CSV table of C-alpha atoms in Angstrom, one decimal:
chain,number,residue,atom,x,y,z
A,931,MET,CA,110.2,62.6,8.3
A,932,ARG,CA,108.0,60.1,6.9
A,933,LYS,CA,104.1,60.2,7.4
A,934,CYS,CA,101.7,57.4,7.0
A,935,CYS,CA,98.0,58.4,6.7
A,936,VAL,CA,95.4,56.1,8.4
A,937,GLY,CA,91.9,57.4,8.1
A,938,SER,CA,91.8,61.0,9.5
A,939,ARG,CA,94.9,60.2,11.5
A,940,VAL,CA,98.6,61.0,10.6
A,941,LEU,CA,101.2,58.7,12.0
A,942,VAL,CA,104.7,59.8,12.3
A,943,SER,CA,107.1,57.0,11.8
A,944,ASP,CA,110.7,58.4,12.2
A,945,SER,CA,112.2,56.9,15.3
A,946,TRP,CA,114.0,60.0,16.4
A,947,ILE,CA,110.7,61.5,17.6
A,948,SER,CA,109.9,60.2,21.0
A,949,LYS,CA,106.8,58.2,21.7
A,950,LYS,CA,105.6,60.9,24.2
A,951,ALA,CA,105.8,63.4,21.4
A,952,GLN,CA,104.0,61.1,18.9
A,953,SER,CA,101.3,60.6,21.6
A,954,GLU,CA,100.9,64.4,21.9
A,955,LEU,CA,100.5,64.8,18.1
A,956,MET,CA,98.0,62.1,18.0
A,957,ASP,CA,96.0,63.9,20.8
A,958,LEU,CA,95.7,66.9,18.4
A,959,VAL,CA,93.8,65.0,15.8
A,960,PRO,CA,90.1,65.3,16.2
A,961,VAL,CA,88.4,62.2,17.5
A,962,GLN,CA,85.0,61.3,15.9
A,963,ALA,CA,81.9,61.8,18.1
A,964,PRO,CA,79.9,58.6,19.2
A,965,GLU,CA,77.4,57.4,16.6
A,966,ASP,CA,74.5,58.0,19.1
A,967,LEU,CA,75.4,61.7,19.3
A,968,ARG,CA,75.9,62.1,15.6
A,969,ARG,CA,72.5,60.5,15.0
A,970,ASN,CA,70.9,62.7,17.6
A,971,VAL,CA,72.2,65.7,15.7
A,972,LEU,CA,70.6,64.5,12.6
A,973,TYR,CA,67.4,63.8,14.4
A,974,GLU,CA,67.3,67.3,15.9
A,975,ALA,CA,67.9,68.9,12.4
A,976,LEU,CA,64.9,66.9,11.2
A,977,ARG,CA,62.8,67.8,14.3
A,978,CYS,CA,62.5,64.1,14.9
A,979,SER,CA,63.2,62.2,18.3
A,980,SER,CA,64.9,58.7,18.5
A,981,SER,CA,61.6,57.4,20.0
A,982,ASP,CA,59.9,58.4,16.7
A,983,ALA,CA,62.3,56.5,14.7
A,984,GLU,CA,62.3,53.4,16.8
A,985,SER,CA,59.6,51.5,14.9
A,986,ILE,CA,61.0,52.5,11.3
A,987,PRO,CA,63.1,49.8,9.5
A,988,ASP,CA,66.8,51.0,9.4
A,989,ARG,CA,66.7,51.2,5.6
A,990,LEU,CA,63.9,53.8,5.8
A,991,LYS,CA,64.9,55.7,8.9
A,992,LEU,CA,66.3,58.7,6.9
A,993,PRO,CA,63.7,58.8,4.2
A,994,LEU,CA,60.8,58.7,6.6
A,995,CYS,CA,62.3,61.2,9.2
A,996,VAL,CA,62.8,63.5,6.0
A,997,THR,CA,59.3,62.9,5.0
A,998,ARG,CA,57.9,63.8,8.4
A,999,PHE,CA,59.8,67.0,8.5
A,1000,TRP,CA,58.5,67.8,5.1
A,1001,PHE,CA,55.0,67.1,5.8
A,1002,GLN,CA,54.9,69.1,9.1
A,1003,TYR,CA,56.4,71.9,7.1
A,1004,ARG,CA,53.8,71.7,4.4
A,1005,GLN,CA,51.1,71.6,6.9
A,1006,GLN,CA,52.2,74.7,8.5
A,1007,ASN,CA,53.1,76.8,5.5
A,1008,HIS,CA,51.0,75.3,2.7
A,1009,PRO,CA,47.6,74.7,4.2
A,1010,ASP,CA,46.1,72.9,1.2
A,1011,HIS,CA,45.5,69.6,3.1
A,1012,GLN,CA,44.1,67.4,0.5
A,1013,THR,CA,47.3,68.1,-1.9
A,1014,ASN,CA,49.6,67.5,1.2
A,1015,MET,CA,47.8,64.2,2.2
A,1016,SER,CA,47.7,62.8,-1.2
A,1017,CYS,CA,51.4,63.7,-1.9
A,1018,LEU,CA,52.3,62.1,1.5
A,1019,GLN,CA,50.3,58.9,0.5
A,1020,ALA,CA,52.0,58.8,-2.8
A,1021,LEU,CA,55.5,59.1,-1.4
A,1022,VAL,CA,55.1,56.2,1.2
A,1023,LEU,CA,53.4,54.0,-1.3
A,1024,GLY,CA,56.3,54.9,-3.8
A,1025,PHE,CA,58.7,53.7,-1.0
A,1026,VAL,CA,56.8,50.3,-0.8
A,1027,TYR,CA,56.7,50.0,-4.7
A,1028,GLY,CA,60.4,50.5,-5.0
A,1029,GLU,CA,61.5,47.5,-3.0
A,1030,ALA,CA,62.8,44.8,-4.7
A,1031,ASP,CA,60.4,42.2,-3.4
A,1032,ALA,CA,57.3,44.5,-3.6
A,1033,ASP,CA,53.9,42.5,-4.1
A,1034,PRO,CA,53.3,41.7,-7.9
A,1035,GLU,CA,49.6,42.6,-7.7
A,1036,PHE,CA,50.3,45.9,-6.0
A,1037,LYS,CA,53.2,46.7,-8.5
A,1038,ALA,CA,50.9,45.8,-11.5
A,1039,ARG,CA,48.2,48.1,-10.3
A,1040,MET,CA,50.7,50.9,-9.8
A,1041,ASP,CA,52.1,50.4,-13.2
A,1042,GLY,CA,48.6,50.5,-14.8
A,1043,LEU,CA,47.7,54.0,-13.4
A,1044,GLU,CA,46.3,56.3,-16.0
A,1045,PRO,CA,47.9,59.6,-16.5
A,1046,GLY,CA,46.2,62.5,-14.7
A,1047,GLY,CA,46.1,64.7,-17.7
A,1048,SER,CA,48.5,66.6,-20.0
A,1049,ARG,CA,49.0,69.6,-17.7
A,1050,LEU,CA,51.6,69.4,-14.9
A,1051,GLN,CA,50.0,70.5,-11.5
A,1052,LEU,CA,52.3,73.1,-10.3
A,1053,ASP,CA,51.3,72.9,-6.6
A,1054,VAL,CA,52.1,69.2,-6.6
A,1055,ALA,CA,55.5,69.5,-8.6
A,1056,HIS,CA,56.2,72.1,-6.0
A,1057,ALA,CA,55.4,69.9,-3.0
A,1058,PHE,CA,57.5,67.0,-4.5
A,1059,SER,CA,60.3,69.3,-5.2
A,1060,GLN,CA,60.3,70.6,-1.7
A,1061,TRP,CA,60.6,66.9,-0.5
A,1062,GLN,CA,63.4,66.2,-3.0
A,1063,ASN,CA,65.4,69.2,-1.5
A,1064,CYS,CA,64.8,68.2,2.0
A,1065,MET,CA,66.0,64.7,1.1
A,1066,ARG,CA,69.1,66.0,-0.9
A,1067,GLN,CA,70.2,68.2,2.1
A,1068,SER,CA,69.5,65.4,4.6
A,1069,LEU,CA,71.7,63.1,2.7
A,1070,HIS,CA,74.6,65.7,2.6
A,1071,LEU,CA,74.2,66.1,6.4
A,1072,ASN,CA,74.1,62.3,6.9
A,1073,GLN,CA,77.4,62.1,5.0
A,1074,LEU,CA,79.0,65.0,6.8
A,1075,LEU,CA,78.2,63.4,10.1
A,1076,SER,CA,79.9,59.9,8.8
A,1077,PHE,CA,76.5,58.3,8.3
A,1078,PRO,CA,75.0,57.7,11.7
A,1079,LEU,CA,71.9,56.5,9.7
A,1080,PRO,CA,72.1,54.0,6.8
A,1081,ASP,CA,72.3,55.8,3.3
A,1082,PRO,CA,69.1,54.8,1.6
A,1083,LYS,CA,69.1,53.5,-2.1
A,1084,CYS,CA,67.8,56.7,-3.7
A,1085,SER,CA,67.0,55.0,-7.0
A,1086,TRP,CA,64.1,53.2,-5.5
A,1087,LEU,CA,62.8,56.2,-3.3
A,1088,TYR,CA,61.3,58.5,-5.9
A,1089,CYS,CA,60.0,58.1,-9.5
A,1090,GLY,CA,58.5,61.5,-10.5
A,1091,PRO,CA,56.1,60.3,-13.3
A,1092,LEU,CA,54.8,57.5,-11.1
A,1093,LEU,CA,54.2,59.6,-8.3
A,1094,HIS,CA,52.5,62.4,-10.2
A,1095,LYS,CA,50.0,59.8,-11.6
A,1096,LEU,CA,49.5,58.2,-8.2
A,1097,GLN,CA,49.0,61.5,-6.6
A,1098,ASN,CA,46.2,62.3,-9.0
A,1099,ALA,CA,44.6,59.1,-8.6
A,1100,LEU,CA,44.5,59.5,-4.9
A,1101,LEU,CA,43.1,63.0,-4.8
A,1102,SER,CA,40.6,62.2,-7.6
A,1103,HIS,CA,39.1,58.8,-6.0
A,1104,SER,CA,39.3,58.6,-2.2
A,1105,SER,CA,39.1,54.8,-2.3
A,1106,THR,CA,42.4,54.4,-4.3
A,1107,PHE,CA,44.7,54.2,-1.2
A,1108,THR,CA,42.5,51.5,0.4
A,1109,GLU,CA,42.4,49.6,-2.8
A,1110,LEU,CA,46.2,49.7,-3.1
A,1111,LYS,CA,46.6,48.9,0.4
A,1112,VAL,CA,44.7,45.7,0.4
A,1113,LEU,CA,47.0,44.3,-2.4
A,1114,LEU,CA,49.9,44.6,-0.1
A,1115,ALA,CA,51.0,41.4,2.0
A,1116,GLU,CA,50.5,41.9,5.8
A,1117,ARG,CA,54.2,42.9,6.6
A,1118,ARG,CA,53.8,45.4,3.7
A,1119,ARG,CA,50.6,46.9,5.2
A,1120,VAL,CA,52.4,47.3,8.5
A,1121,LEU,CA,55.2,49.0,6.8
A,1122,LEU,CA,52.7,51.4,5.0
A,1123,GLU,CA,51.0,52.2,8.4
A,1124,THR,CA,54.4,52.6,10.2
A,1125,SER,CA,55.4,55.0,7.5
A,1126,LEU,CA,52.4,57.2,7.7
A,1127,GLN,CA,52.4,57.1,11.5
A,1128,SER,CA,55.9,58.3,11.4
A,1129,ALA,CA,54.8,61.3,9.5
A,1130,GLY,CA,52.2,61.9,12.1
A,1131,VAL,CA,49.3,60.7,10.4
A,1132,GLY,CA,46.9,57.7,11.2
A,1133,PRO,CA,47.0,54.6,9.1
A,1134,SER,CA,43.8,55.6,7.3
A,1135,GLY,CA,45.3,58.9,6.2
A,1136,ASP,CA,43.9,61.2,8.8
A,1137,ASP,CA,46.2,63.7,10.4
A,1138,GLU,CA,44.8,63.5,14.0
A,1139,GLY,CA,48.3,62.6,15.4
A,1140,TRP,CA,49.9,65.6,13.7
A,1141,GLN,CA,47.1,68.0,14.9
A,1142,THR,CA,47.5,66.5,18.5
A,1143,GLN,CA,51.2,67.2,18.5
A,1144,THR,CA,50.6,70.6,17.1
A,1145,ARG,CA,48.1,71.5,19.8
A,1146,LYS,CA,50.3,70.4,22.6
A,1147,LYS,CA,53.3,72.5,21.1
A,1148,ARG,CA,50.8,75.6,21.2
A,1149,ARG,CA,49.9,75.0,24.8
A,1150,ASN,CA,53.6,74.8,25.7
């Protein structure tokens, strides 16, 4: 008996097996769930809703859903708000920086950031390590679910040395975020604000949206 594999199905090609028998065999092969169902499974795992992701560009849907999940976990379990917020701002600025057509002035300012010192800040390293772990596990889940969300280009999502310098600058000088933001073209500023809002914070970096959601959950 000859078999021909097509994707996850096995077609039996010998003519002595009746068409009815072939049909019954095919019915035994699992059929892939609809894409919207697989996407909702991924959103549920990341505690994100489809409405939360509507305004996010497709290429950033998975990274920003992961970032939202990570930030809310940090706020609940590691209540150093200044570190959490500066790490969040560094991550979303890094997303914008990594895109191929990022604004030249913005990239030059980012490249010219001074190192924050010779000693590694362990709490910051821990925060970024948690984000990387969340991202890695979410990539695996997205693959397991047959990519209901576009697989992001990981090479431009995260650059450790740059983000550590950026986080230190954001934490040391409250004006750094605004100074970097004004160097972006309008559509990039919108993307940056959308990225922050998707994590539950306002475009200026406050966490009013996240706090409101938390209060609602507590009342329920």
